[in-house]
């Protein structure tokens, strides 16, 4: 079964750093792009960025460029999303999703990681 | 950057009725690049339609997608109780970028 398993919920304080993960299984991890999508409380979906695990090529939404870092460790089939200094406005659910064979869409989604940033 | 505008914001219908959801792009989009997702409360999004009209694996045939250029439509022929959810369109843009519409909520009337 193709699946993406995301790390558990996090509660952090403003200014702290954070790295959340997304482990792929059941398919060739290095040959499918992995994207990250934010959903703020009660809001819609926002594409943040996407990485190609085969060579770590990464593309970011202009809205998130410089705000987060996406990386991958293909030896353990895991993608990451990290922040160096969290803000309260980073409170959201973060989904990882596999881009399909034709990378135009996202065909497999993780269950999401809830990040709460509060003092 | 291509913007996607979905309408209506909320659609109030009864089970068994037909639902028609619209997604309008600010510039022409290749049909290959347009997808639809369903999201139920507390769940991750699920791919319904890709390439504007191709159903994803396991998606019932009451879901259909159509359209081209700047106007795309998701139709649910007869609403089942499990279809009440939020629906998002998404497009792939140039230079490896992706955009979502703001969503349409289909609620029980």
XYZ file of C-alpha atoms in Angstrom:
228
model
C 0.000 0.000 0.000
C 1.267 3.426 -0.958
C 1.245 5.701 2.043
C 2.768 8.788 3.575
C 3.164 8.755 7.346
C 3.630 12.112 9.009
C 5.120 12.900 12.396
C 2.939 13.735 15.363
C 1.405 16.968 16.571
C 3.718 19.658 17.901
C 3.214 22.483 20.404
C 5.926 25.134 20.278
C 6.644 28.644 21.486
C 7.284 31.607 19.189
C 10.920 31.772 18.150
C 11.527 28.037 18.502
C 12.670 25.832 15.652
C 10.828 22.808 14.314
C 11.282 20.027 11.773
C 8.379 17.762 10.840
C 8.612 14.654 8.725
C 6.815 12.626 6.089
C 7.872 9.012 5.411
C 6.863 7.371 2.173
C 6.368 3.655 1.705
C 4.969 1.210 -0.822
C 6.471 2.931 -3.857
C 9.748 4.163 -5.318
C 10.289 7.208 -3.092
C 12.968 8.807 -5.218
C 10.908 8.997 -8.410
C 7.866 10.978 -7.225
C 7.812 14.616 -6.175
C 6.636 15.351 -2.619
C 4.771 18.558 -1.847
C 3.851 20.348 1.379
C 0.486 22.036 1.850
C -0.621 24.330 4.679
C -4.130 24.606 6.051
C -4.635 27.316 8.631
C -7.528 26.898 11.076
C -10.832 27.014 9.218
C -9.137 27.986 5.948
C -8.298 26.479 2.583
C -5.303 24.687 1.150
C -2.068 26.525 0.300
C 0.780 24.954 -1.626
C 4.080 25.699 0.132
C 6.727 23.895 -1.871
C 7.726 20.649 -3.516
C 10.867 18.545 -3.598
C 12.118 15.834 -5.937
C 13.720 13.196 -3.685
C 15.885 11.846 -6.490
C 18.107 14.928 -6.583
C 16.634 17.157 -3.814
C 15.583 19.811 -6.362
C 13.139 22.058 -4.520
C 10.639 24.680 -5.626
C 8.827 27.032 -3.265
C 5.717 29.150 -3.433
C 6.723 32.823 -3.368
C 4.574 33.136 -0.233
C 6.766 30.635 1.623
C 10.192 31.197 0.060
C 12.626 32.040 2.843
C 10.084 31.185 5.541
C 10.525 27.399 5.545
C 13.004 24.823 4.305
C 12.046 21.591 2.582
C 14.545 18.755 2.519
C 14.732 15.011 2.050
C 16.704 12.015 3.269
C 16.202 9.471 0.534
C 18.094 6.794 2.488
C 15.098 6.609 4.825
C 12.417 7.720 2.322
C 11.568 10.778 4.362
C 10.820 14.376 3.467
C 11.004 17.249 5.936
C 9.560 20.697 6.479
C 11.379 22.950 8.891
C 11.218 26.363 10.473
C 14.102 28.189 12.138
C 11.941 30.598 14.119
C 8.247 29.890 14.486
C 5.551 32.532 14.674
C 2.032 32.284 16.040
C 0.807 32.602 12.457
C 2.493 29.265 11.632
C -0.250 27.520 13.606
C -1.842 25.175 11.078
C -2.148 21.639 9.801
C 0.646 20.712 7.413
C 0.090 17.971 4.863
C 2.631 16.227 2.733
C 1.395 14.827 -0.560
C 2.886 12.765 -3.351
C 2.673 14.234 -6.794
C 1.302 11.710 -9.256
C 3.013 10.090 -12.189
C 2.176 13.220 -14.086
C 3.266 15.641 -11.398
C 0.459 18.083 -12.076
C -1.663 16.743 -9.231
C -1.251 15.154 -5.764
C -2.515 11.606 -5.568
C -1.518 10.385 -2.094
C -1.733 12.488 1.046
C -0.442 12.118 4.569
C -2.878 12.560 7.454
C -1.373 15.893 8.400
C 0.731 17.266 11.254
C -0.877 19.844 13.520
C 1.527 22.565 14.598
C 0.458 24.917 17.370
C 2.619 27.933 18.155
C 1.649 29.736 21.329
C 3.375 31.533 24.137
C 0.610 33.735 -11.216
C -2.689 32.127 -12.179
C -5.477 32.588 -9.633
C -8.347 30.139 -9.248
C -11.768 31.375 -8.152
C -14.329 28.812 -7.044
C -18.048 29.415 -6.903
C -20.290 29.301 -5.110
C -18.625 29.518 -1.725
C -21.310 27.303 -0.238
C -23.805 25.041 -1.976
C -26.833 23.889 0.040
C -28.438 20.807 -1.451
C -30.336 17.692 -0.438
C -29.175 14.085 -0.891
C -30.054 12.870 -4.367
C -29.704 16.310 -5.933
C -27.140 17.308 -8.543
C -24.213 19.504 -7.511
C -22.383 21.760 -9.969
C -19.197 23.425 -8.747
C -17.269 25.991 -10.747
C -13.559 26.800 -10.899
C -12.484 29.801 -12.968
C -8.852 30.575 -13.757
C -7.472 34.074 -14.260
C -5.623 32.840 -17.373
C -6.031 29.866 -19.657
C -4.999 26.569 -18.073
C -4.170 23.367 -19.888
C -6.824 20.770 -19.123
C -4.056 18.369 -18.226
C -3.111 20.616 -15.354
C -6.460 20.902 -13.544
C -7.413 18.676 -10.590
C -10.190 18.471 -8.017
C -9.984 17.312 -4.379
C -12.506 16.487 -1.697
C -11.874 17.214 1.971
C -14.095 16.034 4.806
C -13.831 17.493 8.328
C -10.797 16.208 10.186
C -9.445 14.401 7.135
C -6.742 14.996 4.577
C -7.769 16.002 1.067
C -8.459 13.218 -1.421
C -7.819 13.384 -5.167
C -11.056 13.091 -7.141
C -10.313 14.274 -10.667
C -7.101 14.938 -12.581
C -6.541 16.167 -16.105
C -9.848 18.049 -15.734
C -11.962 14.952 -16.424
C -10.197 11.731 -15.384
C -11.431 10.105 -12.196
C -8.791 9.002 -9.722
C -8.634 5.388 -8.594
C -11.684 4.317 -6.627
C -13.722 7.457 -7.264
C -17.411 6.703 -8.005
C -18.720 7.598 -11.432
C -21.230 10.063 -9.978
C -18.244 12.442 -9.879
C -17.316 14.000 -13.194
C -15.121 16.858 -14.309
C -15.274 18.981 -17.420
C -14.114 22.233 -18.895
C -11.244 23.878 -20.677
C -9.409 27.162 -20.949
C -10.464 29.229 -17.960
C -13.696 27.492 -16.920
C -13.859 24.114 -15.255
C -16.698 22.257 -13.553
C -17.023 19.433 -11.054
C -20.397 17.712 -11.146
C -21.775 15.274 -8.620
C -24.729 13.672 -10.374
C -26.650 12.498 -7.304
C -25.402 13.540 -3.896
C -24.826 10.769 -1.394
C -24.616 11.557 2.355
C -20.841 11.027 2.276
C -20.388 13.658 -0.467
C -21.083 16.612 1.803
C -17.633 18.105 2.142
C -15.378 20.894 0.871
C -14.092 20.683 -2.695
C -10.955 22.358 -4.038
C -9.708 22.821 -7.554
C -5.971 23.000 -8.167
C -3.852 23.890 -11.149
C -0.258 23.302 -12.093
C 1.422 26.434 -13.328
C 4.630 27.115 -15.149
C 8.009 26.786 -13.472
C 6.864 24.052 -11.121
C 4.231 25.917 -9.114
C 0.821 24.772 -7.933
C -2.238 26.777 -6.869
C -5.474 25.867 -5.088
C -8.817 27.547 -5.317
C -10.395 28.780 -2.103
C -12.865 25.877 -1.923
C -16.596 25.238 -2.210
C -18.475 23.757 0.718
C -21.316 21.410 -0.172
C -23.662 21.289 2.791
C -26.898 19.504 3.549
C -29.955 21.662 2.974
